[in-house]
């Protein structure tokens, strides 16, 4: 029997929990900082508002109509008329993305958890750990330490998932998401009080058109396309679109839930968290006159330095990494769920056994990509270590490809069912929705691959 969510709120918070993760708090602020502040924010908002919302809503609806696992779903909604190729392709890509994205994700959550513990030690005065560039370099050079923290995160995730959709995923989201918002509001309020932070806010909210390639002397289409593709890739990642999560979370929905409204809430919450996280990270860095365009090290090196210079910085540091950890945990939970559900429904495994299989696979793949990352394993693909390669291939190709496959299927095979299930009444909204799924998104995604 396919299970159901206990409440509408539970569904919205679980889906928002999946969307809000490392992508919002770790990745989004450094993307903004590297790509022109307000200009990037604007392009991102357009991507989310004009495309992301519709893709998310359609995938949730496809899941609800199918009410089964992500492989049988294609056949079930067409009464067996769809070619098996859809399930094979969709199924293969989902499994590929789930395993390779989680392999990388676990490593970064592991760093976060180790920072939570180190900053908690400093806060209680139990011992003093200098949280700085050195700590990050030592951590990322040590295979054993990273694997230890990664496995700990996998164990916590599995313990939640074993308790089921209602008792595990939904309950955890109902507690953790409001907690996450409290932490976030606390940090933003504090950041506003720091002298000099207004420079960062100005950078965030004033578009610098030159960064989009738009200047008085002309228009650089390559630059604009580059930023647009980065923003779209980030939107797909942040809304958890490339891995069957929206599908499977939608499949647990009851018929009376208004997906148009719930989807809107998820998109708003996700975008709000990304914007608020940037309003913490970027002003903090500006206030201390540091460079904000540092890429992935921004949260783990630059920010801890800023905290160490601030009054009350110890509390701030602990709260920030706790926030990052909580956000990432609810996302990792969602990454496992499609495959757990598949193993239960198709292979007849118990939930416990299915969770252990996915977790076991995650441990193995994380151990391998990590070994390549630390140099203990000399394999490379495309000139990259396996960690960077998994991140690059899933982020630039396979997640987008998966969204493309779903778009073509939803737009050209089952659009009338999606439209009726969503109960769309407004004609303009309906026309735009079908245009996005059938034409606009596929074209943009194909362009994304060509440019990548
Ligand atoms: N949306 C998550 C984040 O922003 O960190 C990452 C993610 C979770 C991607 C679940 C895909 C997914 F299916």
XYZ file of N, CA and C in Angstrom, residues 343-441:
297
model
N 12.459 0.232 -3.650
C 12.863 -1.084 -3.140
C 11.716 -1.747 -2.370
N 10.933 -0.923 -1.685
C 9.796 -1.484 -0.944
C 8.745 -2.009 -1.927
N 8.393 -1.166 -2.904
C 7.284 -1.537 -3.785
C 7.658 -2.562 -4.846
N 8.858 -2.497 -5.364
C 9.204 -3.420 -6.458
C 9.926 -4.662 -5.997
N 10.683 -4.537 -4.904
C 11.463 -5.695 -4.453
C 10.888 -6.317 -3.193
N 9.843 -5.702 -2.660
C 9.190 -6.259 -1.477
C 10.028 -6.172 -0.211
N 11.018 -5.283 -0.165
C 11.832 -5.154 1.046
C 11.048 -4.428 2.143
N 11.432 -4.679 3.391
C 10.839 -3.894 4.479
C 11.463 -2.508 4.413
N 10.809 -1.531 5.060
C 11.354 -0.165 5.019
C 12.756 -0.116 5.630
N 12.930 -0.908 6.683
C 14.219 -0.906 7.373
C 15.318 -1.423 6.441
N 14.996 -2.533 5.781
C 15.974 -3.150 4.887
C 16.284 -2.220 3.709
N 15.221 -1.615 3.152
C 15.405 -0.730 1.996
C 16.284 0.459 2.384
N 16.024 1.021 3.580
C 16.823 2.165 4.028
C 18.285 1.747 4.188
N 18.482 0.553 4.748
C 19.860 0.108 4.958
C 20.592 -0.111 3.633
N 19.868 -0.590 2.627
C 20.502 -0.783 1.303
C 20.948 0.560 0.727
N 20.036 1.561 0.780
C 20.383 2.866 0.194
C 21.528 3.493 0.996
N 21.435 3.401 2.327
C 22.490 3.978 3.167
C 23.828 3.285 2.893
N 23.785 1.947 2.742
C 25.018 1.179 2.489
C 25.666 1.623 1.184
N 24.824 1.795 0.181
C 25.331 2.230 -1.120
C 25.939 3.630 -0.995
N 25.278 4.468 -0.197
C 25.769 5.829 -0.001
C 27.143 5.820 0.694
N 27.295 4.922 1.675
C 28.591 4.828 2.372
C 29.685 4.436 1.371
N 29.383 3.428 0.540
C 30.405 2.937 -0.398
C 30.801 4.042 -1.388
N 29.783 4.668 -1.996
C 30.110 5.681 -3.011
C 30.785 6.911 -2.402
N 30.342 7.298 -1.212
C 31.002 8.440 -0.565
C 32.450 8.096 -0.255
N 32.672 6.850 0.198
C 34.046 6.437 0.526
C 34.925 6.523 -0.717
N 34.357 6.141 -1.872
C 35.151 6.162 -3.106
C 35.411 7.605 -3.576
N 34.359 8.433 -3.651
C 34.593 9.801 -4.157
C 35.501 10.577 -3.199
N 35.372 10.275 -1.922
C 36.200 10.951 -0.928
C 37.674 10.563 -1.093
N 37.893 9.266 -1.358
C 39.278 8.792 -1.522
C 39.918 9.492 -2.717
N 39.116 9.730 -3.733
C 39.646 10.410 -4.908
C 39.868 11.897 -4.602
N 38.994 12.451 -3.782
C 39.085 13.869 -3.394
C 40.348 14.141 -2.567
N 40.661 13.197 -1.658
C 41.829 13.421 -0.795
C 43.122 12.920 -1.442
N 42.982 12.320 -2.615
C 44.182 11.862 -3.317
C 44.603 10.447 -2.940
N 43.814 9.756 -2.097
C 44.166 8.375 -1.749
C 43.899 7.424 -2.911
N 43.099 7.879 -3.844
C 42.783 7.076 -5.014
C 43.109 7.960 -6.210
N 43.865 7.406 -7.151
C 44.346 8.331 -8.199
C 43.440 8.380 -9.430
N 42.265 7.711 -9.373
C 41.367 7.737 -10.534
C 40.890 9.151 -10.828
N 40.839 9.463 -12.116
C 40.206 10.731 -12.500
C 39.330 10.475 -13.726
N 38.315 11.290 -13.882
C 37.471 11.233 -15.082
C 37.359 12.674 -15.571
N 37.486 12.867 -16.877
C 37.430 14.209 -17.478
C 38.449 15.142 -16.811
N 39.543 14.561 -16.356
C 40.587 15.371 -15.723
C 40.233 15.850 -14.328
N 39.132 15.323 -13.772
C 38.720 15.771 -12.442
C 38.769 14.592 -11.484
N 38.955 14.878 -10.195
C 38.824 13.773 -9.231
C 37.347 13.367 -9.177
N 37.047 12.191 -8.611
C 35.685 11.654 -8.708
C 34.642 12.516 -7.976
N 35.085 13.190 -6.929
C 34.193 14.062 -6.164
C 33.734 15.225 -7.059
N 34.705 15.919 -7.652
C 34.362 17.048 -8.528
C 33.601 16.575 -9.757
N 33.994 15.387 -10.240
C 33.361 14.860 -11.438
C 31.884 14.532 -11.176
N 31.603 13.874 -10.039
C 30.214 13.530 -9.709
C 29.386 14.803 -9.576
N 29.983 15.821 -8.948
C 29.287 17.084 -8.750
C 29.011 17.753 -10.103
N 30.021 17.722 -10.961
C 29.911 18.391 -12.264
C 28.912 17.671 -13.176
N 29.044 16.348 -13.265
C 28.177 15.599 -14.194
C 26.705 15.689 -13.761
N 26.440 15.517 -12.471
C 25.039 15.588 -12.032
C 24.515 17.021 -12.151
N 25.334 17.993 -11.737
C 24.888 19.387 -11.748
C 24.720 19.937 -13.160
N 25.602 19.550 -14.080
C 25.537 20.156 -15.415
C 24.728 19.326 -16.405
N 24.644 18.030 -16.212
C 23.984 17.206 -17.219
C 22.804 16.364 -16.713
N 23.094 15.427 -15.798
C 22.081 14.386 -15.581
C 20.821 14.877 -14.855
N 20.970 15.882 -13.965
C 19.750 16.393 -13.317
C 18.901 17.148 -14.343
N 19.565 17.932 -15.183
C 18.851 18.669 -16.231
C 18.202 17.705 -17.219
N 18.926 16.632 -17.547
C 18.407 15.649 -18.490
C 17.138 14.988 -17.944
N 17.196 14.721 -16.668
C 16.045 14.104 -16.017
C 14.835 15.045 -16.049
N 15.070 16.331 -15.802
C 13.973 17.300 -15.858
C 13.427 17.353 -17.295
N 14.341 17.275 -18.270
C 13.920 17.310 -19.674
C 13.008 16.117 -19.999
N 13.416 14.934 -19.560
C 12.614 13.738 -19.838
C 11.213 13.863 -19.216
N 11.184 14.327 -17.975
C 9.887 14.490 -17.305
C 9.035 15.531 -18.028
N 9.680 16.628 -18.476
C 8.926 17.682 -19.168
C 8.278 17.136 -20.430
N 9.058 16.423 -21.239
C 8.526 15.912 -22.494
C 7.388 14.929 -22.196
N 7.588 14.077 -21.221
C 6.545 13.105 -20.886
C 5.279 13.801 -20.368
N 5.479 14.741 -19.441
C 4.308 15.400 -18.841
C 3.608 16.301 -19.849
N 4.403 16.979 -20.682
C 3.824 17.932 -21.623
C 3.152 17.258 -22.806
N 3.791 16.224 -23.349
C 3.313 15.646 -24.599
C 2.554 14.338 -24.437
N 2.635 13.713 -23.260
C 1.924 12.435 -23.083
C 0.735 12.551 -22.132
N 0.919 13.311 -21.053
C -0.161 13.284 -20.043
C -0.626 14.680 -19.628
N -0.387 15.694 -20.476
C -0.763 17.045 -20.072
C -2.238 17.167 -19.648
N -3.220 16.612 -20.410
C -4.619 16.779 -19.987
C -4.862 16.242 -18.566
N -4.190 15.150 -18.228
C -4.368 14.608 -16.868
C -3.784 15.544 -15.817
N -2.606 16.092 -16.117
C -1.973 17.020 -15.164
C -2.885 18.232 -14.977
N -3.358 18.787 -16.091
C -4.204 19.987 -16.043
C -5.480 19.707 -15.231
N -6.124 18.572 -15.492
C -7.372 18.272 -14.795
C -7.125 18.003 -13.312
N -6.027 17.296 -13.026
C -5.741 16.979 -11.635
C -5.440 18.250 -10.836
N -4.818 19.209 -11.502
C -4.484 20.475 -10.830
C -5.690 21.395 -10.717
N -6.743 21.055 -11.454
C -7.972 21.866 -11.475
C -7.664 23.323 -11.818
N -6.965 23.527 -12.956
C -6.643 24.894 -13.372
C -7.893 25.532 -13.984
N -8.247 26.705 -13.479
C -9.475 27.337 -13.989
C -9.162 28.504 -14.913
N -8.059 29.199 -14.624
C -7.734 30.388 -15.405
C -7.073 30.006 -16.728
N -7.665 30.480 -17.832
C -7.198 30.083 -19.171
C -5.768 30.568 -19.462
N -5.460 31.808 -19.033
C -4.125 32.356 -19.316
C -3.073 31.543 -18.550
N -3.402 31.259 -17.293
C -2.497 30.458 -16.463
C -2.292 29.085 -17.105
N -3.370 28.497 -17.563
C -3.285 27.164 -18.181
C -2.407 27.189 -19.440
N -2.635 28.208 -20.278
C -1.842 28.286 -21.516
C -0.360 28.475 -21.222
N -0.077 29.355 -20.251
C 1.326 29.589 -19.938
C 1.952 28.321 -19.356
N 1.214 27.665 -18.466
C 1.696 26.440 -17.824
C 2.050 25.396 -18.896
N 1.150 25.171 -19.836
C 1.429 24.131 -20.832
C 2.574 24.563 -21.757
N 2.676 25.868 -22.027
C 3.783 26.370 -22.838
C 5.132 26.103 -22.135
N 5.162 26.340 -20.815
C 6.412 26.125 -20.072
C 6.826 24.655 -20.114
N 5.850 23.764 -19.875
C 6.198 22.341 -19.788
C 6.493 21.758 -21.172
N 5.692 22.164 -22.166
C 5.852 21.526 -23.486
C 7.001 22.118 -24.287
N 7.150 23.428 -24.225
C 8.085 24.067 -25.165
C 9.248 24.799 -24.490
N 8.903 25.750 -23.619
C 9.952 26.627 -23.088
C 11.041 25.854 -22.326
N 10.623 25.035 -21.366
C 11.635 24.325 -20.563
C 12.480 23.385 -21.411
